[in-house]
Coordinates of C-alpha atoms and ligand atoms in Angstrom, one line a residue:
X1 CA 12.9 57.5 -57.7
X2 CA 10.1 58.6 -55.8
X3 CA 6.8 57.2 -54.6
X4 CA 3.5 58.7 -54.5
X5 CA 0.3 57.9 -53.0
X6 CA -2.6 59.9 -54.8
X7 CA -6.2 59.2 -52.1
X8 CA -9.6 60.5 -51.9
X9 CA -10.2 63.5 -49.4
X10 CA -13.6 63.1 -49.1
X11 CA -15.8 60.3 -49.6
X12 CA -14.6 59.6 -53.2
X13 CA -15.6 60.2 -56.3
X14 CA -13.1 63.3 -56.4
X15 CA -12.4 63.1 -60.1
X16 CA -9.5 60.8 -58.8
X17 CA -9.3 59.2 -62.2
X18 CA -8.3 62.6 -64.1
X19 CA -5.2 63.4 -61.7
X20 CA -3.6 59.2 -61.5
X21 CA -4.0 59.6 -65.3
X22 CA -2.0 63.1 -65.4
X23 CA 0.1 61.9 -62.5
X24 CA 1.2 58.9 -64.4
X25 CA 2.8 60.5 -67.4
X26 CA 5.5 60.7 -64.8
X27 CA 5.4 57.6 -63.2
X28 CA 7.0 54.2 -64.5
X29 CA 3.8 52.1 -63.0
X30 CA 1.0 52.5 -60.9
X31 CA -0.6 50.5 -58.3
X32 CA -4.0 50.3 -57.4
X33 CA -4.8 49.6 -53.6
X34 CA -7.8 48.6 -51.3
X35 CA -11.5 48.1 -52.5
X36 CA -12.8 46.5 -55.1
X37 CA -15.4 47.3 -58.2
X38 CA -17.1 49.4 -56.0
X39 CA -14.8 51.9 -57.5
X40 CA -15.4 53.0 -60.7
X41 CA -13.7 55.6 -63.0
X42 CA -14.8 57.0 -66.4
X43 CA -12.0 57.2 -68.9
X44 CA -12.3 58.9 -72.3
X45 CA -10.3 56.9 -74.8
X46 CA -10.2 58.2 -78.3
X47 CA -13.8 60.0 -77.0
X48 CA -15.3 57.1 -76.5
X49 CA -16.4 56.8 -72.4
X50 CA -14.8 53.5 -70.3
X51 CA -16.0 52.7 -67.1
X52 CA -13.1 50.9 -65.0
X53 CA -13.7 49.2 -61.4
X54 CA -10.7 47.8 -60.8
X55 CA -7.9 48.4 -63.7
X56 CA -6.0 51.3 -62.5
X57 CA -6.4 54.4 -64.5
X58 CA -3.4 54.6 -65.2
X59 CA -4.0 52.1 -67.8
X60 CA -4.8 54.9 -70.4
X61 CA -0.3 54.8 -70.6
X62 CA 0.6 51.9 -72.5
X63 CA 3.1 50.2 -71.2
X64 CA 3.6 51.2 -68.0
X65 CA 2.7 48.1 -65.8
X66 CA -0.3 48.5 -63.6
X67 CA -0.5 46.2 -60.8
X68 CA -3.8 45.2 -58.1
X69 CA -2.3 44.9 -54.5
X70 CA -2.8 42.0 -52.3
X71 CA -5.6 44.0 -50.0
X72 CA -8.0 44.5 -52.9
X73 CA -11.2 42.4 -52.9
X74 CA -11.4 41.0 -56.7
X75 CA -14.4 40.1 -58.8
X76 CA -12.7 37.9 -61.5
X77 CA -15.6 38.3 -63.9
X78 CA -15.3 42.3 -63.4
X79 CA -11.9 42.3 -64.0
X80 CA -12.5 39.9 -67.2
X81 CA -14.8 42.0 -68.9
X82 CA -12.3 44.7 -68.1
X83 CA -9.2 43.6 -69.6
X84 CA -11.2 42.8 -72.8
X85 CA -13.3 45.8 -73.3
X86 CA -9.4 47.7 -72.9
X87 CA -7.8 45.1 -74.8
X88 CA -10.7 45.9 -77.4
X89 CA -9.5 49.8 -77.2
X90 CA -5.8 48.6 -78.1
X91 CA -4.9 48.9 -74.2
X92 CA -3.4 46.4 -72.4
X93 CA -1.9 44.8 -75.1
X94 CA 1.7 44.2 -73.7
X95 CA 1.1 42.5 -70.8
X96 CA 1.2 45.6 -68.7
X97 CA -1.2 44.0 -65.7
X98 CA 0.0 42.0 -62.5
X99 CA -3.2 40.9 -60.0
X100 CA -1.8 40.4 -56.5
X101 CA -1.8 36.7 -55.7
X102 CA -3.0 37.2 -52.1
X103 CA -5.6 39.5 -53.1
X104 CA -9.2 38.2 -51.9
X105 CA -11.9 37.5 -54.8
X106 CA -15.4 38.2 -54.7
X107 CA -17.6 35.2 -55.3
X108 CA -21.5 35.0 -56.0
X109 CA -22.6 34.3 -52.5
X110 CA -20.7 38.1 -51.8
X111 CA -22.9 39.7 -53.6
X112 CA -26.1 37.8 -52.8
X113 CA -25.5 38.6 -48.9
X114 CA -24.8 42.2 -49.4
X115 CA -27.9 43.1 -51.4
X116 CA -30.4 40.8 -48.9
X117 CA -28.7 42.7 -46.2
X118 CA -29.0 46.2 -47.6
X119 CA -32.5 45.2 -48.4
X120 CA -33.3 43.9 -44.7
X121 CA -31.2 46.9 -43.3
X122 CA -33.5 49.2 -45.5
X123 CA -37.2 47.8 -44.7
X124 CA -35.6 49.1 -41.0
X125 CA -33.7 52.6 -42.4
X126 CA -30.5 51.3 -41.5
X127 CA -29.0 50.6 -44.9
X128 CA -25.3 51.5 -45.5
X129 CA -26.2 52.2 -48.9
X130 CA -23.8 50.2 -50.2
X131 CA -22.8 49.4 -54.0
X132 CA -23.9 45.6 -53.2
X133 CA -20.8 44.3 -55.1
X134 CA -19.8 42.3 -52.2
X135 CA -17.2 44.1 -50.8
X136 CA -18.1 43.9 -47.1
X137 CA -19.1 40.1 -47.2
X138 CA -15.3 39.4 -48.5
X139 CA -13.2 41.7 -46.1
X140 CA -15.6 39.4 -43.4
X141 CA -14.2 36.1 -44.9
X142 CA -10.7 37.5 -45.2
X143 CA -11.0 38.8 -41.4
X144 CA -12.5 35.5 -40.7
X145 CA -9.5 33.9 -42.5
X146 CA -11.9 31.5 -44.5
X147 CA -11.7 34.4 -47.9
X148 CA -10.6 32.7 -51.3
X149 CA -7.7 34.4 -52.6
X150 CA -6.9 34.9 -55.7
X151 CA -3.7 32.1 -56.3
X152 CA -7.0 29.8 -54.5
X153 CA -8.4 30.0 -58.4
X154 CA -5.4 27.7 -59.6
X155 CA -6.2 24.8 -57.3
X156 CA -9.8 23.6 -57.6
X157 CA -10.0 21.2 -54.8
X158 CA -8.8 24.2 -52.3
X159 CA -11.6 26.3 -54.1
X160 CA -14.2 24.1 -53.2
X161 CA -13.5 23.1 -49.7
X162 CA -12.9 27.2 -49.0
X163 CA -16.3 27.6 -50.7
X164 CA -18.2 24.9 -48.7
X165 CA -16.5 25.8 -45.6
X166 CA -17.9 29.5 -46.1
X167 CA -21.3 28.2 -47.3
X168 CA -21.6 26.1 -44.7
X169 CA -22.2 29.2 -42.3
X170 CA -23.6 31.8 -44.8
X171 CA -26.6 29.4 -46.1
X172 CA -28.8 29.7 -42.7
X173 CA -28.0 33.8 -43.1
X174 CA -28.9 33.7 -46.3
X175 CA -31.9 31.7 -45.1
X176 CA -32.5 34.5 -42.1
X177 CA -32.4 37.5 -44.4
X178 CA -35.1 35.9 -46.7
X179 CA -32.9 34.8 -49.5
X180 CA -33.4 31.4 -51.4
X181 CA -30.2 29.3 -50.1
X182 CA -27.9 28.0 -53.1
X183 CA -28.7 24.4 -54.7
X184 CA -25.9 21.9 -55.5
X185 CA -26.1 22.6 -58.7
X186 CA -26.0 26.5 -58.5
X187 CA -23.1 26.2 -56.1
X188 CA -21.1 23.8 -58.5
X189 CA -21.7 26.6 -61.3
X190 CA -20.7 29.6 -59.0
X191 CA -16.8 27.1 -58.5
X192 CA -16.5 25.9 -62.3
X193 CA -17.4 29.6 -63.1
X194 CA -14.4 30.9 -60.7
X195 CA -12.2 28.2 -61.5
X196 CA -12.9 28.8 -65.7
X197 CA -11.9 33.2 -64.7
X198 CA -9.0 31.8 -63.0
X199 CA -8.0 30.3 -65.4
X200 CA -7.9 33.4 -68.1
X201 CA -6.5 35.2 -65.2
X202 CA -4.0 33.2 -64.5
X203 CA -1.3 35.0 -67.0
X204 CA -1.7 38.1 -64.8
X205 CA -1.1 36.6 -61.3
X206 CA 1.7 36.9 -59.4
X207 CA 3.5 38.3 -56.3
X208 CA 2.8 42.3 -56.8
X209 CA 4.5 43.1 -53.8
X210 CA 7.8 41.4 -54.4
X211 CA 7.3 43.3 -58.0
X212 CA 6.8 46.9 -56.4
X213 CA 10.1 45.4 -54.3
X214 CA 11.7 45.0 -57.7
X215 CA 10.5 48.4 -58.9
X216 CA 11.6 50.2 -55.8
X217 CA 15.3 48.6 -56.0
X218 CA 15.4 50.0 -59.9
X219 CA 14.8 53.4 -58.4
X220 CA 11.7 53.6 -60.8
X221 CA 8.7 56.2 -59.5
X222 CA 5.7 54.6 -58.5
X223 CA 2.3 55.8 -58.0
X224 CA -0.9 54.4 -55.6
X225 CA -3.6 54.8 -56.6
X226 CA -6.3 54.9 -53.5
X227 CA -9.8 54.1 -54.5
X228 CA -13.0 56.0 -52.4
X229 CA -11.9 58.3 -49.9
X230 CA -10.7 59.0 -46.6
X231 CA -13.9 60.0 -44.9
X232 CA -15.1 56.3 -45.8
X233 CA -12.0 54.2 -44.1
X234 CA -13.2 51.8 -42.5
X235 CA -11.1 52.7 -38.9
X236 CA -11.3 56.3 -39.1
X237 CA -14.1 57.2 -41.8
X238 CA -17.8 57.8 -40.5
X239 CA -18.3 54.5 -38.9
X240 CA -20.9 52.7 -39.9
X241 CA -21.2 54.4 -43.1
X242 CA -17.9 53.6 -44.3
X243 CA -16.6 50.9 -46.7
X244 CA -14.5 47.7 -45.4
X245 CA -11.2 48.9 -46.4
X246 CA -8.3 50.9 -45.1
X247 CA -9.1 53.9 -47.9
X248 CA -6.5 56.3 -46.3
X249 CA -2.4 56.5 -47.5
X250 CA -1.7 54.0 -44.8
X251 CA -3.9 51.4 -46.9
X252 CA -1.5 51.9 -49.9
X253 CA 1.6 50.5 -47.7
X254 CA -0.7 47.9 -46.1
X255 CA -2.2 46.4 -49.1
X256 CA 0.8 46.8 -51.6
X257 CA 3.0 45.3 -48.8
X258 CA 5.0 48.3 -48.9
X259 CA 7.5 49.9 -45.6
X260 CA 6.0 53.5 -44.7
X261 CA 9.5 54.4 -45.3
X262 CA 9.0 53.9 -49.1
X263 CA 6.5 56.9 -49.6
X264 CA 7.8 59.8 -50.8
X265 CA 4.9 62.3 -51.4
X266 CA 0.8 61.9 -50.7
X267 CA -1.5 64.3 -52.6
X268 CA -5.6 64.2 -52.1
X269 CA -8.4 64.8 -54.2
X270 CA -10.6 67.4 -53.4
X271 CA -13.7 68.8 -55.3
X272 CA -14.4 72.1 -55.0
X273 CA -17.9 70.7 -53.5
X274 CA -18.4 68.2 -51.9
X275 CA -19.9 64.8 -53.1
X276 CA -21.4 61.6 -51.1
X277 CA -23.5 58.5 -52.1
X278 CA -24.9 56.0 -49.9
X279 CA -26.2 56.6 -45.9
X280 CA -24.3 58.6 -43.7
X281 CA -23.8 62.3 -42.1
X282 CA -23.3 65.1 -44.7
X283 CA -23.9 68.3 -42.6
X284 CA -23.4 70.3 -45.8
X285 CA -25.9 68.5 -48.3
X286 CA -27.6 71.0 -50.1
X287 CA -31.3 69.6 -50.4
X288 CA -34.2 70.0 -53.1
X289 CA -33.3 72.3 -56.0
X290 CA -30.1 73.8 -54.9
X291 CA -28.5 70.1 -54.8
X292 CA -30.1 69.4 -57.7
X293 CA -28.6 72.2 -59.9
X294 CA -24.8 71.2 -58.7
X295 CA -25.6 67.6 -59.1
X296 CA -27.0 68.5 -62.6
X297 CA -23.6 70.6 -63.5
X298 CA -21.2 68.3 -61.8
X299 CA -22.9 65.0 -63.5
X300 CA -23.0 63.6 -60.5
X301 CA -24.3 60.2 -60.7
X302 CA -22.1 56.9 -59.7
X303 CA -20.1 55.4 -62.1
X304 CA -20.7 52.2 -60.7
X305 CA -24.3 52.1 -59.7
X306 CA -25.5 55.1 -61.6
X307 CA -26.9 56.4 -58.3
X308 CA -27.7 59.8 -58.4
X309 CA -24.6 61.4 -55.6
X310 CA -26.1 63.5 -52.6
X311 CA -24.4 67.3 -53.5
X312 CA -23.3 70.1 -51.0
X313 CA -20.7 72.5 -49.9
X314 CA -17.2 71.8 -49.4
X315 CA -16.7 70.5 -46.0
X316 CA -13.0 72.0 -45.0
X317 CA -13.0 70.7 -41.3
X318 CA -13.7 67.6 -42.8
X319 CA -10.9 68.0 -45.0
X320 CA -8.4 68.8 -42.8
X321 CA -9.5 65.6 -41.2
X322 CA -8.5 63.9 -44.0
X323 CA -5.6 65.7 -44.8
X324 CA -4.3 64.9 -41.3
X325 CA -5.2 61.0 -41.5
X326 CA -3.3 60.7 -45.1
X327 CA -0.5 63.1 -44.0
X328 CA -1.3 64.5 -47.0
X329 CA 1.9 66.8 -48.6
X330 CA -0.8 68.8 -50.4
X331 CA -4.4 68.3 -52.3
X332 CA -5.5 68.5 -56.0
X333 CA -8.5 70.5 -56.4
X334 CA -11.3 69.3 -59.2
X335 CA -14.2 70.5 -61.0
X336 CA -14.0 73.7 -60.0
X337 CA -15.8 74.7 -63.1
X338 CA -18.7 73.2 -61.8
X339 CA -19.5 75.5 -59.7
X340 CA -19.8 78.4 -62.1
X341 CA -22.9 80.7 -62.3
X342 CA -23.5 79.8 -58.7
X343 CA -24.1 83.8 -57.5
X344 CA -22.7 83.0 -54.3
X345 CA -20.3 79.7 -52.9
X346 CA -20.2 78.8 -49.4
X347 CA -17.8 76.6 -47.4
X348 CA -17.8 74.9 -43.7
X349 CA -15.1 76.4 -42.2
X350 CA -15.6 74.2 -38.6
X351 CA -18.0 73.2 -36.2
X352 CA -20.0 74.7 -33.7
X353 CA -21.1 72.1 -30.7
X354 CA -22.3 73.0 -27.3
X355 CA -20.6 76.4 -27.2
X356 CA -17.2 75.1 -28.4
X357 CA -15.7 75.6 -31.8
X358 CA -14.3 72.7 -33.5
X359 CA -11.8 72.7 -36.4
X360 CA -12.2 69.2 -37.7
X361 CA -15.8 67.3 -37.7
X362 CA -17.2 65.7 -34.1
X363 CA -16.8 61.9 -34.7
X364 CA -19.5 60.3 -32.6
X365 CA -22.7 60.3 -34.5
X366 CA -25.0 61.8 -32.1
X367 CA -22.8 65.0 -31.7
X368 CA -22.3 65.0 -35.3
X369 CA -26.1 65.7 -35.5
X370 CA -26.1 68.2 -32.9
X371 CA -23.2 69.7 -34.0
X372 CA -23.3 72.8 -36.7
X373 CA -21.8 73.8 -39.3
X374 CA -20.0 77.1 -39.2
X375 CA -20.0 78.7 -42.9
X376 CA -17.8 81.2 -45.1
X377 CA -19.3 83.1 -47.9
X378 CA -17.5 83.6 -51.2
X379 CA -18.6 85.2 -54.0
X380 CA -19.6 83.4 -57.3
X381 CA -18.0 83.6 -60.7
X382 CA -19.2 83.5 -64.0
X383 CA -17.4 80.9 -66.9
X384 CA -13.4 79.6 -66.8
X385 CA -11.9 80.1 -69.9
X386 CA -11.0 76.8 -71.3
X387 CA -7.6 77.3 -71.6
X388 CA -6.8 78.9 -68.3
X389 CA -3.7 76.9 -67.4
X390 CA -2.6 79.7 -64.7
X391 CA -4.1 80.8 -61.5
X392 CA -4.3 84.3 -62.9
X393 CA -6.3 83.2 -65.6
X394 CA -9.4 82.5 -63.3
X395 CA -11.6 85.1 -63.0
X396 CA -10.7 87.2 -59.8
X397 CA -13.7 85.4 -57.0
X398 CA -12.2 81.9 -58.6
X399 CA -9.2 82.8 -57.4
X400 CA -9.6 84.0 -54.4
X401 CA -12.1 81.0 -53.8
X402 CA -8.7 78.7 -55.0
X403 CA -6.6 81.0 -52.2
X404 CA -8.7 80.4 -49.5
X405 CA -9.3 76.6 -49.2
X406 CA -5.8 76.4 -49.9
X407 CA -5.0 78.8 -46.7
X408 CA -7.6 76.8 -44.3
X409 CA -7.1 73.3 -45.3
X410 CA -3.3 74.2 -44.6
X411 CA -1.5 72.3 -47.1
X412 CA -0.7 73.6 -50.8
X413 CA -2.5 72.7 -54.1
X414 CA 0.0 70.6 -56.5
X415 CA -2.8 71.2 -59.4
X416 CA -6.7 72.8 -60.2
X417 CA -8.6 71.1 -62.5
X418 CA -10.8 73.1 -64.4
X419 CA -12.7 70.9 -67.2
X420 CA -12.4 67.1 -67.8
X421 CA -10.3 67.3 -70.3
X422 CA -6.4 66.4 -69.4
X423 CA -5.6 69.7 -70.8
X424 CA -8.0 71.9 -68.6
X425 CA -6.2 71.8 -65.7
X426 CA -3.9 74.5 -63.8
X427 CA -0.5 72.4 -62.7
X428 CA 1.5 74.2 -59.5
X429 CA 3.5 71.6 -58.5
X430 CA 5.1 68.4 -59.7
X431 CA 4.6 65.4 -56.7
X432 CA 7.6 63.7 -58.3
X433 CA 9.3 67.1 -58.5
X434 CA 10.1 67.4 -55.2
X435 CA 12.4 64.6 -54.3
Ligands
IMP1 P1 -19.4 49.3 -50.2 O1 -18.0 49.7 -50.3 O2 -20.0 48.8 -51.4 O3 -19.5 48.3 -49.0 O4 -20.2 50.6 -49.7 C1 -20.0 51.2 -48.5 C2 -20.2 52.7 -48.6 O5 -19.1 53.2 -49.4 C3 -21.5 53.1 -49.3 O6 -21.9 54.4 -48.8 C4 -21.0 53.4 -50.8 O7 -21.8 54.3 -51.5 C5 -19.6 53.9 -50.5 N1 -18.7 53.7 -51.6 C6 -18.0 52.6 -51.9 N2 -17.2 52.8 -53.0 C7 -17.4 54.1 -53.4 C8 -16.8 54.9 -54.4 O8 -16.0 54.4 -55.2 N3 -17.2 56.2 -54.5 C9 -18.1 56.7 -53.6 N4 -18.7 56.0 -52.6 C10 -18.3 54.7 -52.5

């Protein structure tokens, strides 16, 4: 048995989706923890493209049970449409998914106070940038200890007190951020509409933890499956541009209801560049047309909002950052195909603020603006065969590129990925293997 916990190094969108999906021809199930649709990962099935927000990507392995943990935020309509655009693809079609009853579920009035608050937040540039799929308006309720949860969609009286309880403070915010408060009716529909999803979902609910309890005792290996990334955890990420979850390993224990003692193995995802969308610091964004080409070659646009991603150099002392929050065992490197034709690649290598040298980023934001970046220069490389499934098949600056991060982030590589494809990808170490 072994357990491992696969997270974001950077501020997601790390090709995440590609390793759980390689990672899980090993694993017996996979759990998905933290966050909610404002994830989002592209699978190819049978070449056609799938976006997923919530459905674990390990779903592409039938019959290996993928299960939502009780921290996730839920959006039952989401997670519909999911289930039957996969069920339509002849995937989960044996009963493979179990939602977390204690997970929290995103209702309209989420969603409505997120967008009027980016857009108030914006007219002032203070927006978070945020997907505006409710995320932070549920974690509130849930801190508040007024959230619905999902076992809440089986009992419609408790659905609509919990509702009008939380409607009863959010209408005059609603009112203050300009937005048209609810009518009767409207609220009625948002309930008979949560209670009707509950209902289809109902087949799927149950107590994930005790089931990843069950799993464990069967000596079965089990992989977590973090969504965004580390630099965007909501305790330790780059506060206030960071989402409302725990997004680091530690989130995988706390939302799956799982003993730290359970986890075998932690492996992050790193792009060989560095990605970010939404507000917030990037010291190595790479403006106007140099941004532009690697956003161009990467396709970097977000998967759930189709945003075009901010593009720049990979930030190691930012990564070693994450690497220590995650304890991380090693890192899985992606797309570094991307990057080809670039005639030269650079890389922050640390910090540089009032005289001192600093190995990991400054964490208040005003020094991080003073702060600056101290840079390593590579050389570029032209193409990556398509079937270079060793190091030595890279050409010789790839590889010493590949060498380098792995010697300053100071933790191994357990795989580079080289192309989408499942194939295109350069595997060094097995993070079941090892236990
Ligand atoms: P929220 O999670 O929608 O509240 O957004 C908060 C911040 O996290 C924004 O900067 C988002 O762009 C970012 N974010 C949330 N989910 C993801 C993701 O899956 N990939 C990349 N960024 C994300």
């Amino acid at each position: 048995m072994s357990v491992v916990i696969v997270v974001g190094a950077q501020w997601g969108d790390e090709g995440k989706g590609k390793v759980v999906d390689l990672f899980t021809e090993q694993a017996d199930a996979v759990v998905r923890y933290g966050g909610g649709a404002n994830a989002g990962h592209t699978l190819v099935i049978n070449g056609q493209k799938l976006v997923t927000h919530l459905v674990p990507s390990g779903v592409l392995h039938p019959g290996k049970p993928c299960l939502l943990g009780d921290g996730m935020v839920i959006d039952p309509h989401t997670l519909l449409e999911e289930i039957a655009e996969l069920q339509a693809r002849g995937l989960l079609a044996g009963g493979e998914l179990l939602i977390g009853q204690d997970a929290h579920v995103i209702l309209a009035y989420h969603r409505l106070v997120d967008g009027l608050r980016e857009d108030r937040a914006a007219g002032k540039g203070l927006a978070i940038g945020t997907t505006r799929r409710g995320i932070g308006p549920a974690y509130e309720a849930k801190a508040a200890r007024r959230g619905v949860r999902v076992r809440d969609l089986a009992r419609p009286a408790r659905l609509r007190a919990l509702v009008e309880a939380n409607l009863d403070e959010l209408v005059p915010l609603i009112q203050h951020l300009g937005g048209k408060p609810p009518s009767t009716g409207e609220v009625d529909r948002w309930i008979d509409d949560a209670l009707a999803a509950g209902e289809k979902l109902l087949r799927y609910v149950g107590d994930a933890s005790r089931a990843i309890a069950d799993l464990l005792a069967a000596r079965k290996h089990i992989l977590f499956e973090g969504a965004q990334g580390s630099l965007l955890d909501i305790d330790h990420g780059t506060y206030p541009y960071v989402t409302s979850s725990s997004t680091i390993a530690a989130g995988a224990c706390q939302s799956a209801g799982v003993g730290p003692t359970a986890i075998d193995c932690v492996v992050g995802i790193t792009k060989a560049y560095a990605t970010r969308v939404g507000g917030g610091p990037f010291p190595t964004e790479l403006h106007g047309e140099a941004g532009a080409r690697l956003r161009e070659a990467g396709a970097e646009f977000g998967a759930t909002t189709g945003r075009p991603r901010r593009c720049g150099w990979l930030d190691v002392a930012a990564l070693r950052l994450g690497v220590r929050l995650s304890g991380m065992n090693g890192l899985a490197l992606t797309k570094l195909d991307v990057l080809c034709g670039q005639p030269e690649v650079q890389v922050c290598v640390a910090y540089e603020l009032d005289g001192k040298e600093l190995d990991e980023p400054p964490q208040d934001p005003e020094d991080v603006e003073r702060a600056r970046p101290v840079y390593a220069t590579y050389e570029g490389w032209g193409p990556i065969p398509k079937d270079a499934r060793d190091l030595t098949d890279l050409p010789a600056p790839a590889r010493r590129y590949v060498e380098a991060l792995e010697r300053l982030a100071g933790v191994p590589f357990y795989l580079v990925s080289v192309g989408a494809d499942r194939a295109e990808t350069i595997s060094l170490r097995d993070p079941f293997g090892d236990f």
